Amino acid sequence: EAEVAQSPRYKITEKSQAVAFWCDPISGHATLYWYRQILGQGPELLVQFQDESVVDDSQLPKDRFSAERLKGVDSTLKIQPAELGDSAMYLCASSLNTGELFFGEGSRLTVL
Amino acid sequence: AQSVTQLGSHVSVSEGALVLLRCNYSSSVPPYLFWYVQYPNQGLQLLLKYTTGATLVKGINGFEAEFKKSETSFHLTKPSAHMSDAAEYFCAVSRAGYSSASKIIFGSGTRLSIRP
């Protein structure tokens, strides 16, 4: 069964360092989402791509976060510099625009 | 704008008892509604969704939900809880119609615990 792949699963970093997360969506899924999930809360949309174009990045803290999907397939989310408040689970999801999101297992970030 | 409110951050039921997780939504346009489940240290998995047609929708693992427009609700139920149902449950809403601009908004989640 096709899955959304994310790496790394776990990342521990010190504040002010740079960190990057990678996501490979299910083949053929044009829409890709990055969500941030703080412990005990629901996922919050950071950025949404349709193919290689950004559809919505209104909640992305653009002073330190960036996201790209250069060839419209896999995607990278970067944080530089990381802050203590960035500790969270970063979830990637993809969709065929059927209303169903397929999520990866997430990348858990701890900033010390 | 759309939003979702899940009533009760933690629900505990006995094994074999009825499960009821509450979700109310706000939407200025016809909504699509979803329930997702998340097991520890995993991503979210779709349980069921309402788009159009029948207001009572059935999902995986014996769960079902009913769309009630007059009450702006989409509560999740299961007649008999099983230990394996222990997880975090998220209600979500998007605007009707599938498009690249569809944005899915999640509630804050309800943690379901099952007592032996």
Short mmCIF file of C-alpha atoms in Angstrom, two decimals:
data_model
loop_
_atom_site.label_atom_id
_atom_site.label_comp_id
_atom_site.label_asym_id
_atom_site.label_seq_id
_atom_site.Cartn_x
_atom_site.Cartn_y
_atom_site.Cartn_z
CA GLU A 1 0.00 0.00 0.00
CA ALA A 2 1.35 3.41 -1.00
CA GLU A 3 2.37 5.64 1.88
CA VAL A 4 3.58 9.16 2.55
CA ALA A 5 7.23 8.98 3.57
CA GLN A 6 8.75 11.44 6.00
CA SER A 7 12.23 11.81 7.45
CA PRO A 8 13.66 12.06 9.95
CA ARG A 9 11.16 10.55 12.40
CA TYR A 10 12.86 12.27 15.30
CA LYS A 11 15.11 15.31 15.43
CA ILE A 12 16.72 16.94 18.46
CA THR A 13 18.44 20.24 17.89
CA GLU A 14 19.61 23.25 19.81
CA LYS A 15 17.95 26.60 19.41
CA SER A 16 19.35 28.81 16.66
CA GLN A 17 20.34 25.76 14.61
CA ALA A 18 18.87 24.93 11.20
CA VAL A 19 16.66 21.90 10.70
CA ALA A 20 15.03 20.36 7.64
CA PHE A 21 12.27 17.83 7.09
CA TRP A 22 11.60 15.87 3.96
CA CYS A 23 8.37 14.44 2.60
CA ASP A 24 7.66 12.15 -0.33
CA PRO A 25 3.91 12.02 -1.06
CA ILE A 26 1.97 9.16 -2.57
CA SER A 27 2.74 8.93 -6.27
CA GLY A 28 0.33 10.98 -8.35
CA HIS A 29 -0.96 13.11 -5.48
CA ALA A 30 -0.83 16.69 -6.71
CA THR A 31 -1.66 18.35 -3.41
CA LEU A 32 0.83 18.30 -0.55
CA TYR A 33 0.36 19.75 2.92
CA TRP A 34 2.66 20.50 5.83
CA TYR A 35 0.96 20.63 9.23
CA ARG A 36 2.39 21.42 12.65
CA GLN A 37 0.91 19.61 15.64
CA ILE A 38 1.80 20.85 19.10
CA LEU A 39 1.34 18.27 21.84
CA GLY A 40 -2.30 18.09 22.89
CA GLN A 41 -3.57 20.15 19.96
CA GLY A 42 -4.92 19.53 16.49
CA PRO A 43 -2.84 19.88 13.34
CA GLU A 44 -2.35 23.44 12.10
CA LEU A 45 -1.78 24.00 8.39
CA LEU A 46 1.57 25.61 7.63
CA VAL A 47 1.68 25.38 3.85
CA GLN A 48 -0.26 23.77 1.01
CA PHE A 49 1.14 23.01 -2.45
CA GLN A 50 -0.68 22.23 -5.66
CA ASP A 51 2.02 20.61 -7.80
CA GLU A 52 4.98 22.95 -7.36
CA SER A 53 2.94 26.05 -6.54
CA VAL A 54 2.11 27.34 -3.07
CA VAL A 55 -1.68 27.57 -2.62
CA ASP A 56 -1.73 28.68 1.00
CA ASP A 57 1.12 29.68 3.30
CA SER A 58 -0.76 32.22 5.36
CA GLN A 59 0.14 30.49 8.65
CA LEU A 60 3.79 29.85 7.80
CA PRO A 61 6.17 32.00 9.91
CA LYS A 62 8.11 33.22 6.93
CA ASP A 63 10.87 34.88 8.91
CA ARG A 64 12.23 31.47 9.89
CA PHE A 65 10.28 28.81 7.97
CA SER A 66 10.52 27.97 4.30
CA ALA A 67 9.05 25.22 2.17
CA GLU A 68 9.63 24.10 -1.36
CA ARG A 69 8.39 21.49 -3.80
CA LEU A 70 10.57 22.22 -6.76
CA LYS A 71 9.53 19.44 -9.14
CA GLY A 72 6.04 19.04 -7.80
CA VAL A 73 6.85 15.72 -6.16
CA ASP A 74 8.76 15.62 -2.87
CA SER A 75 8.99 18.57 -0.52
CA THR A 76 11.29 20.04 2.10
CA LEU A 77 10.33 22.16 5.11
CA LYS A 78 13.14 24.15 6.69
CA ILE A 79 13.41 26.05 9.94
CA GLN A 80 16.27 28.48 10.47
CA PRO A 81 16.93 29.39 13.19
CA ALA A 82 14.98 26.96 15.36
CA GLU A 83 13.35 28.30 18.52
CA LEU A 84 12.16 26.51 21.65
CA GLY A 85 8.54 27.06 20.62
CA ASP A 86 9.08 25.12 17.40
CA SER A 87 9.10 21.83 19.30
CA ALA A 88 6.23 19.89 17.76
CA MET A 89 5.28 17.10 15.38
CA TYR A 90 5.56 18.13 11.74
CA LEU A 91 3.10 16.18 9.61
CA CYS A 92 3.11 15.87 5.86
CA ALA A 93 -0.01 14.82 3.98
CA SER A 94 -0.95 14.38 0.37
CA SER A 95 -4.23 14.24 -1.48
CA LEU A 96 -5.76 13.52 -4.87
CA ASN A 97 -8.24 16.32 -4.18
CA THR A 98 -10.80 13.78 -3.05
CA GLY A 99 -11.16 15.33 0.37
CA GLU A 100 -9.14 12.55 2.00
CA LEU A 101 -5.69 13.40 3.28
CA PHE A 102 -3.09 10.68 3.58
CA PHE A 103 -0.66 11.43 6.37
CA GLY A 104 2.89 10.34 6.95
CA GLU A 105 4.04 9.22 10.38
CA GLY A 106 5.43 12.67 11.12
CA SER A 107 8.72 14.17 12.21
CA ARG A 108 8.97 14.97 15.89
CA LEU A 109 11.17 17.98 16.59
CA THR A 110 12.62 18.79 20.00
CA VAL A 111 14.45 22.10 20.36
CA LEU A 112 16.72 22.39 23.40
CA ALA B 1 -14.24 31.28 7.58
CA GLN B 2 -14.57 27.78 8.91
CA SER B 3 -13.90 26.34 12.34
CA VAL B 4 -14.40 23.20 14.36
CA THR B 5 -15.10 22.78 18.06
CA GLN B 6 -14.67 19.44 19.76
CA LEU B 7 -16.41 19.27 23.12
CA GLY B 8 -14.36 17.42 25.68
CA SER B 9 -10.62 17.05 25.34
CA HIS B 10 -10.76 13.67 27.08
CA VAL B 11 -13.49 11.04 27.09
CA SER B 12 -13.29 7.81 29.07
CA VAL B 13 -15.70 4.91 28.60
CA SER B 14 -15.83 1.30 29.70
CA GLU B 15 -15.12 -1.48 27.25
CA GLY B 16 -18.40 -2.42 25.57
CA ALA B 17 -20.03 0.95 26.30
CA LEU B 18 -21.27 3.51 23.79
CA VAL B 19 -18.70 5.94 22.44
CA LEU B 20 -19.87 9.48 21.69
CA LEU B 21 -17.41 12.15 20.60
CA ARG B 22 -18.88 15.57 19.94
CA CYS B 23 -18.05 17.93 17.09
CA ASN B 24 -19.66 21.21 16.10
CA TYR B 25 -18.62 23.21 13.09
CA SER B 26 -18.97 26.71 11.75
CA SER B 27 -19.04 27.33 8.02
CA SER B 28 -20.45 30.06 5.81
CA VAL B 29 -20.61 27.64 2.88
CA PRO B 30 -21.76 24.02 2.62
CA PRO B 31 -19.15 21.95 4.42
CA TYR B 32 -17.44 18.67 3.94
CA LEU B 33 -16.82 17.01 7.31
CA PHE B 34 -14.29 14.42 8.41
CA TRP B 35 -13.22 12.37 11.40
CA TYR B 36 -9.59 11.28 11.66
CA VAL B 37 -7.95 9.00 14.23
CA GLN B 38 -4.38 9.24 15.48
CA TYR B 39 -2.60 6.49 17.38
CA PRO B 40 0.46 7.39 19.50
CA ASN B 41 3.45 8.60 17.49
CA GLN B 42 1.66 8.09 14.19
CA GLY B 43 0.06 10.22 11.54
CA LEU B 44 -3.68 10.67 11.13
CA GLN B 45 -5.93 8.17 9.40
CA LEU B 46 -9.34 8.89 7.92
CA LEU B 47 -12.24 7.24 9.80
CA LEU B 48 -15.10 8.61 7.73
CA LYS B 49 -16.27 11.62 5.76
CA TYR B 50 -19.48 13.41 4.83
CA THR B 51 -19.71 15.14 1.49
CA THR B 52 -23.23 14.99 0.08
CA GLY B 53 -26.17 12.63 0.18
CA ALA B 54 -26.93 10.43 3.16
CA THR B 55 -26.39 12.30 6.40
CA LEU B 56 -25.49 9.16 8.35
CA VAL B 57 -22.09 7.96 7.26
CA LYS B 58 -20.34 4.77 8.25
CA GLY B 59 -16.61 4.45 8.60
CA ILE B 60 -13.97 1.95 9.52
CA ASN B 61 -13.81 0.01 12.79
CA GLY B 62 -17.56 0.28 13.42
CA PHE B 63 -17.67 4.06 13.76
CA GLU B 64 -20.38 6.25 12.28
CA ALA B 65 -21.31 9.92 12.31
CA GLU B 66 -24.41 11.91 11.50
CA PHE B 67 -24.42 15.30 9.80
CA LYS B 68 -27.06 17.54 11.36
CA LYS B 69 -27.21 20.84 9.53
CA SER B 70 -29.75 22.38 11.91
CA GLU B 71 -27.44 21.71 14.85
CA THR B 72 -24.19 22.28 12.91
CA SER B 73 -22.96 19.03 14.39
CA PHE B 74 -21.13 15.93 13.22
CA HIS B 75 -20.86 13.69 16.29
CA LEU B 76 -18.94 10.42 16.12
CA THR B 77 -20.41 7.28 17.67
CA LYS B 78 -19.67 3.61 18.12
CA PRO B 79 -22.14 1.26 19.83
CA SER B 80 -19.57 -0.81 21.72
CA ALA B 81 -16.09 0.37 22.63
CA HIS B 82 -13.07 -1.86 22.23
CA MET B 83 -9.70 -1.46 23.90
CA SER B 84 -8.12 -0.90 20.51
CA ASP B 85 -10.24 2.26 20.06
CA ALA B 86 -8.06 4.16 22.53
CA ALA B 87 -6.57 7.00 20.48
CA GLU B 88 -6.89 10.71 19.66
CA TYR B 89 -9.81 11.66 17.43
CA PHE B 90 -9.96 14.79 15.30
CA CYS B 91 -12.96 16.34 13.61
CA ALA B 92 -12.21 18.42 10.52
CA VAL B 93 -14.07 20.65 8.07
CA SER B 94 -13.48 21.95 4.58
CA ARG B 95 -15.60 23.81 2.10
CA ALA B 96 -17.74 21.69 -0.18
CA GLY B 97 -16.30 20.86 -3.55
CA TYR B 98 -12.95 19.30 -4.16
CA SER B 99 -10.42 21.75 -5.48
CA SER B 100 -6.77 22.51 -5.09
CA ALA B 101 -7.76 25.38 -2.82
CA SER B 102 -9.68 23.20 -0.38
CA LYS B 103 -8.33 23.85 3.07
CA ILE B 104 -9.02 21.33 5.81
CA ILE B 105 -9.31 22.77 9.31
CA PHE B 106 -8.88 20.43 12.28
CA GLY B 107 -10.38 20.60 15.74
CA SER B 108 -8.23 20.37 18.85
CA GLY B 109 -8.91 16.69 19.30
CA THR B 110 -10.52 14.35 21.84
CA ARG B 111 -8.50 11.69 23.58
CA LEU B 112 -10.54 8.52 24.01
CA SER B 113 -9.60 6.17 26.84
CA ILE B 114 -11.17 2.74 27.32
CA ARG B 115 -11.53 1.25 30.81
CA PRO B 116 -11.33 -2.56 31.09
#
